PDB file of C-alpha atoms in Angstrom:
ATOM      1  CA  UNK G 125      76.779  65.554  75.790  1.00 50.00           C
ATOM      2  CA  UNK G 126      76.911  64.114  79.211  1.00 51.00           C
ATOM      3  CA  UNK G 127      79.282  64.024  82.121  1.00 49.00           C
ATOM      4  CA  UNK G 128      80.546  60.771  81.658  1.00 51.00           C
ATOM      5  CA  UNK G 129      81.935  60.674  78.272  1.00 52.00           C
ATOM      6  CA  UNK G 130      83.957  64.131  79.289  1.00 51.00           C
ATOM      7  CA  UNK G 131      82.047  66.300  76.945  1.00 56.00           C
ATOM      8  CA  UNK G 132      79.637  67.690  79.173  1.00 53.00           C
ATOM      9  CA  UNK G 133      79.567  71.005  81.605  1.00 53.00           C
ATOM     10  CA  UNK G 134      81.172  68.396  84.290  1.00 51.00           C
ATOM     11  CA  UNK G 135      83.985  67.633  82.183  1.00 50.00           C
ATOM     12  CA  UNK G 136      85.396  70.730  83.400  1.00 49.00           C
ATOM     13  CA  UNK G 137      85.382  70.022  86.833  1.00 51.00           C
ATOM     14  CA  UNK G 138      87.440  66.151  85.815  1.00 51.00           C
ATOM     15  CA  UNK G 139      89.803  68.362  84.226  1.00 55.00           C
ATOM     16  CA  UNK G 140      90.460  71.023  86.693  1.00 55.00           C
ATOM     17  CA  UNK G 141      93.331  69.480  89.462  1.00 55.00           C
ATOM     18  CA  UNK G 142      92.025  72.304  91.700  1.00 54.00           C
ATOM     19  CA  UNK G 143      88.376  71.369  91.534  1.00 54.00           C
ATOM     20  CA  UNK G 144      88.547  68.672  94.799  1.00 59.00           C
ATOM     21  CA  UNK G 145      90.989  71.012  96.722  1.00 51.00           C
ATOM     22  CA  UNK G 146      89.145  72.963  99.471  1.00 54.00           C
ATOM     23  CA  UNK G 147      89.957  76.605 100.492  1.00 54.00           C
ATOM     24  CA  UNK G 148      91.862  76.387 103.160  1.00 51.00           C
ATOM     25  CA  UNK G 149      90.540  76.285 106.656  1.00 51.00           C
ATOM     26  CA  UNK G 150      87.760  74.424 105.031  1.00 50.00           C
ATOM     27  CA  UNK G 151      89.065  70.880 104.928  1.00 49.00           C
ATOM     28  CA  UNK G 152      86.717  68.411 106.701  1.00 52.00           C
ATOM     29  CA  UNK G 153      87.979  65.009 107.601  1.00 51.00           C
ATOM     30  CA  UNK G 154      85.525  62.220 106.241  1.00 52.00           C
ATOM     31  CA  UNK G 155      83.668  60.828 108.936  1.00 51.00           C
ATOM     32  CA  UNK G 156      85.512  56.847 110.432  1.00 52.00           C
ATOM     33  CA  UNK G 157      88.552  57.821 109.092  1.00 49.00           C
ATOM     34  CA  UNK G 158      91.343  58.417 110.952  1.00 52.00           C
ATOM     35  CA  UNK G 159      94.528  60.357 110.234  1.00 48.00           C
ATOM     36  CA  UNK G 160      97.684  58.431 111.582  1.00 49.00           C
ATOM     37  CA  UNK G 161      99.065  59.527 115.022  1.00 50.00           C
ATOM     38  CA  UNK G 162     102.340  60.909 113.186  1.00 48.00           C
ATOM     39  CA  UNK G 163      99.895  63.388 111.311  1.00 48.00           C
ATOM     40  CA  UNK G 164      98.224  64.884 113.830  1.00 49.00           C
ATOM     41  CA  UNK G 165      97.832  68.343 113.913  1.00 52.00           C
ATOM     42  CA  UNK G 166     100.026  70.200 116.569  1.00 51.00           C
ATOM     43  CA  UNK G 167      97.868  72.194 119.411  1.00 63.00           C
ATOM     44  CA  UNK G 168      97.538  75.734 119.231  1.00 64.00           C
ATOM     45  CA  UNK G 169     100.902  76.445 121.513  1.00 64.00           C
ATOM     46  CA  UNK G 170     102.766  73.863 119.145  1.00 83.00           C
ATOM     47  CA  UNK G 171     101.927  76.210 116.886  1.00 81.00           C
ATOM     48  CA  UNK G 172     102.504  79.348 118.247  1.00 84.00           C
ATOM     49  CA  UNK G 173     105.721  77.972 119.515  1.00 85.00           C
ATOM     50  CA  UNK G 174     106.916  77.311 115.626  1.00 84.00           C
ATOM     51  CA  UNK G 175     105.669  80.571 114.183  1.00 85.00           C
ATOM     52  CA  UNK G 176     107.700  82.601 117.000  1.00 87.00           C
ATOM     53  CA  UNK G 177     110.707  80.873 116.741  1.00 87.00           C
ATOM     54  CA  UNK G 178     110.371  81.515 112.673  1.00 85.00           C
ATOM     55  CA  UNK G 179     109.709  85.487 113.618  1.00 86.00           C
ATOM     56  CA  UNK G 180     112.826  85.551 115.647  1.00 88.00           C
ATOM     57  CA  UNK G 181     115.038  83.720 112.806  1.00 87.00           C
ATOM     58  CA  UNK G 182     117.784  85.906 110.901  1.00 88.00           C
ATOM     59  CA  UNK G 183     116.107  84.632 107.715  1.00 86.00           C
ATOM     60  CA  UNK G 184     113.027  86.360 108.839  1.00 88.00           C
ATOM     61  CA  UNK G 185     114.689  89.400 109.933  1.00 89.00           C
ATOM     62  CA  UNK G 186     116.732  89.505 107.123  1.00 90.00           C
ATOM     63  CA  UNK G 187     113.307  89.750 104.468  1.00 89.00           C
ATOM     64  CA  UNK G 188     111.523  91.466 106.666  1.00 91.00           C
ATOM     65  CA  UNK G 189     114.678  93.942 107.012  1.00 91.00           C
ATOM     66  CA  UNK G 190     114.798  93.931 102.939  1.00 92.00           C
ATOM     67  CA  UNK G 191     111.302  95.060 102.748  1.00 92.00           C
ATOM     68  CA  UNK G 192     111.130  97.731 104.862  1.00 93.00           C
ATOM     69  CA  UNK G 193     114.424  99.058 103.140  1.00 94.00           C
ATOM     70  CA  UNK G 194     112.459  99.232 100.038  1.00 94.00           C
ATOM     71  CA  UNK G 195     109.252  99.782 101.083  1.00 94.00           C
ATOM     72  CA  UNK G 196     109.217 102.722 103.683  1.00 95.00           C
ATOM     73  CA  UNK G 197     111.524 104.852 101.447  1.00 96.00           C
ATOM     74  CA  UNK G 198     109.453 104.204  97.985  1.00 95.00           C
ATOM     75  CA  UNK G 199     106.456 105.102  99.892  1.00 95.00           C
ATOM     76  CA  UNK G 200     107.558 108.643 101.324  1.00 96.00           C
ATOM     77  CA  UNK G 201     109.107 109.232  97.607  1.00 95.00           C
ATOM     78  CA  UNK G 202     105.854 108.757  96.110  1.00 94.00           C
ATOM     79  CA  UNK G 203     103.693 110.518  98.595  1.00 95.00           C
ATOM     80  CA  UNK G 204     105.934 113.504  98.777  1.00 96.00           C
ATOM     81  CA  UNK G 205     105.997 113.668  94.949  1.00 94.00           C
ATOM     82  CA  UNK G 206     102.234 112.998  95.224  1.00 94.00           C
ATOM     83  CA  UNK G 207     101.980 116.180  98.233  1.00 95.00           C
ATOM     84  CA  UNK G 208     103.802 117.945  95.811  1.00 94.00           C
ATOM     85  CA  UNK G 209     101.399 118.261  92.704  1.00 94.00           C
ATOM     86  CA  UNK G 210      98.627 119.117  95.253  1.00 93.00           C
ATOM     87  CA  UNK G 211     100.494 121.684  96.918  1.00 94.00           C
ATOM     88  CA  UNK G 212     101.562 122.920  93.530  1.00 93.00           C
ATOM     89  CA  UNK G 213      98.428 122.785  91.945  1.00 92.00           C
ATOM     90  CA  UNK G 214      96.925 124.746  95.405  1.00 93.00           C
ATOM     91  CA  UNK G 215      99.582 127.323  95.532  1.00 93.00           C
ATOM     92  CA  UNK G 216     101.248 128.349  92.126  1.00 92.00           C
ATOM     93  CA  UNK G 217      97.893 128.178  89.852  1.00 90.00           C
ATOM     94  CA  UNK G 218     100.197 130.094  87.374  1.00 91.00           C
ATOM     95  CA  UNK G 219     102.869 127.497  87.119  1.00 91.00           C
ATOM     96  CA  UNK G 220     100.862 125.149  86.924  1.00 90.00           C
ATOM     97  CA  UNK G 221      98.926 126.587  83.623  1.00 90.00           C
ATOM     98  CA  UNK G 222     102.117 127.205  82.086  1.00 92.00           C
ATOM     99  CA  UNK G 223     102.025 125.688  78.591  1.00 90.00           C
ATOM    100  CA  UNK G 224     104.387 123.471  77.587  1.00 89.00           C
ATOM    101  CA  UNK G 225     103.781 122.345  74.011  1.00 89.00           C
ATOM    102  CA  UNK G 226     100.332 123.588  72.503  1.00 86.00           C
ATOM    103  CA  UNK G 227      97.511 123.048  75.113  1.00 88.00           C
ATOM    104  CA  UNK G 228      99.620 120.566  77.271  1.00 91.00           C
ATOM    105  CA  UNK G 229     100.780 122.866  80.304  1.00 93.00           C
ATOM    106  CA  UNK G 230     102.598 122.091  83.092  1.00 93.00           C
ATOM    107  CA  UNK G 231      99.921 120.219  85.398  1.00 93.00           C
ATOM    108  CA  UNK G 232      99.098 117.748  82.605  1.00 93.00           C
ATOM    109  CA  UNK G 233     102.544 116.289  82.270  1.00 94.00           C
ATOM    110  CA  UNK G 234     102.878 116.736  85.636  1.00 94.00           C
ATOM    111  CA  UNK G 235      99.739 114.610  86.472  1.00 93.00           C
ATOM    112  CA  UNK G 236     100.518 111.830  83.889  1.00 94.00           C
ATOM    113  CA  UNK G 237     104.079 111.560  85.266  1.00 94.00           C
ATOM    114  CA  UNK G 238     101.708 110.709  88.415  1.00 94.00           C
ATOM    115  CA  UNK G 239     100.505 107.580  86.396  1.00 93.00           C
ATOM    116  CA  UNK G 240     103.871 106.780  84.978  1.00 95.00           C
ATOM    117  CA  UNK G 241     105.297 107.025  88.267  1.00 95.00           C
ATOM    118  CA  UNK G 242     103.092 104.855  89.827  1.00 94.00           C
ATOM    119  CA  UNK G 243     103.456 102.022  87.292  1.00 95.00           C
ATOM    120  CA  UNK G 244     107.406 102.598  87.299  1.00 95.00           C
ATOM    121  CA  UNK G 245     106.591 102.087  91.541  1.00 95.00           C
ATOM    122  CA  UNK G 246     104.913  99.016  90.925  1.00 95.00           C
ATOM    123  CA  UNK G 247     106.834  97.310  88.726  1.00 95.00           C
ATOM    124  CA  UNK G 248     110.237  98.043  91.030  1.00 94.00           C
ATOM    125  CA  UNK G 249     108.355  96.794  93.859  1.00 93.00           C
ATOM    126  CA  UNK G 250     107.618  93.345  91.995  1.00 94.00           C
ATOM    127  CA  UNK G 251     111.377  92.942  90.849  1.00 93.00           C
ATOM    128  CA  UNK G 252     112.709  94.081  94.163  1.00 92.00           C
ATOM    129  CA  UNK G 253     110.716  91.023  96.087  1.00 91.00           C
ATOM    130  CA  UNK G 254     111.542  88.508  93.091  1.00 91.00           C
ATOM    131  CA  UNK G 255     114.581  89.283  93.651  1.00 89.00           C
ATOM    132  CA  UNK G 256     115.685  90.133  97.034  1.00 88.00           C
ATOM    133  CA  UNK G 257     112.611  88.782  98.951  1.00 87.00           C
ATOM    134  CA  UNK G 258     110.483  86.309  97.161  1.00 85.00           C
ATOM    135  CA  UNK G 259     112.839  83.223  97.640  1.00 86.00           C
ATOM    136  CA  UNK G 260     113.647  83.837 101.138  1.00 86.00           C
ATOM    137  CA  UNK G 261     109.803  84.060 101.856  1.00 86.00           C
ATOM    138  CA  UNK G 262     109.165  80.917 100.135  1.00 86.00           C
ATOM    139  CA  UNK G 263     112.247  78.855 101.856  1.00 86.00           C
ATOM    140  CA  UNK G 264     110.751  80.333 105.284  1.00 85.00           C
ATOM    141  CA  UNK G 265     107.007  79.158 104.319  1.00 87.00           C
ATOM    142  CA  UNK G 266     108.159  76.118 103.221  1.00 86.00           C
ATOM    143  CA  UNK G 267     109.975  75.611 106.541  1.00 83.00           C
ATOM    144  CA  UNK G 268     107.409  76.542 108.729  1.00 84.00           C
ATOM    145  CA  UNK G 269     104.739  74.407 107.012  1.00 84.00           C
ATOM    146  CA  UNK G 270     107.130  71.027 107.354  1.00 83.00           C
ATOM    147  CA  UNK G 271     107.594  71.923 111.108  1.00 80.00           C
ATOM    148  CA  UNK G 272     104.110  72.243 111.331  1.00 79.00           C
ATOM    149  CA  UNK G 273     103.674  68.481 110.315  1.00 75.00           C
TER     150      UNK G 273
END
């Protein structure tokens, strides 16, 4: 088992498409050659000039507008629910021991509706930006990275 008949631990690395593509920031440029003039990269203003312009774009108020609809209202939801249980669980001790079917009283289901509440969070949050956010984001990347060229 060697490298060169693809059987070996290198034959990995041949088969990987990611294995020869650096992390970014990390790309060196071999040393004598050159990248054409049309490539070049744009100075640091260039650049600045491009991402501001995308900031200021409806298309990037309009996603950042649908996040922070979803976002900032889900969050103070979850942490008043969450502020809730403590304060409950700190103030009415009784209420809290209440039983509710055998030895499962009112601050157990009340603690593992923390848990399903936090999944049921998550998983609105991922089909809220699939849906209302995720393409946007991707036409704006995908806009700023061709201006960039």
């Amino acid at each position: 088992m060697n490298e060169h008949d693809g059987t070996g631990p290198g034959a990995l690395r041949m088969d990987d498409p990611w294995f020869e593509v650096p992390a970014a920031g990390e790309w060196q440029q071999d040393a004598g050659v050159q990248a054409p003039a049309s490539h070049e990269e744009p100075g640091r203003e260039d650049r600045t000039a491009v991402y501001l312009e995308v900031q200021q774009s409806a298309a990037f108020q309009e996603a950042r507008s649908r996040y922070r609809r979803f976002v900032f209202p889900a969050a103070a939801a979850f942490l008043a629910w969450y502020l809730l249980y403590v304060v409950l669980a700190t103030t009415a001790p009784g209420l809290m021991a209440r039983p509710v079917a055998g030895e499962l009283n009112v601050a157990m289901v009340a603690g593992l509706a923390q848990f399903a509440s936090t999944f049921l969070l998550t998983w609105a949050y991922a089909r809220h930006a699939r849906l209302r956010r995720d393409r946007a984001a991707l036409d704006l990347r995908w806009d700023t990275q061709e201006r960039m060229r």
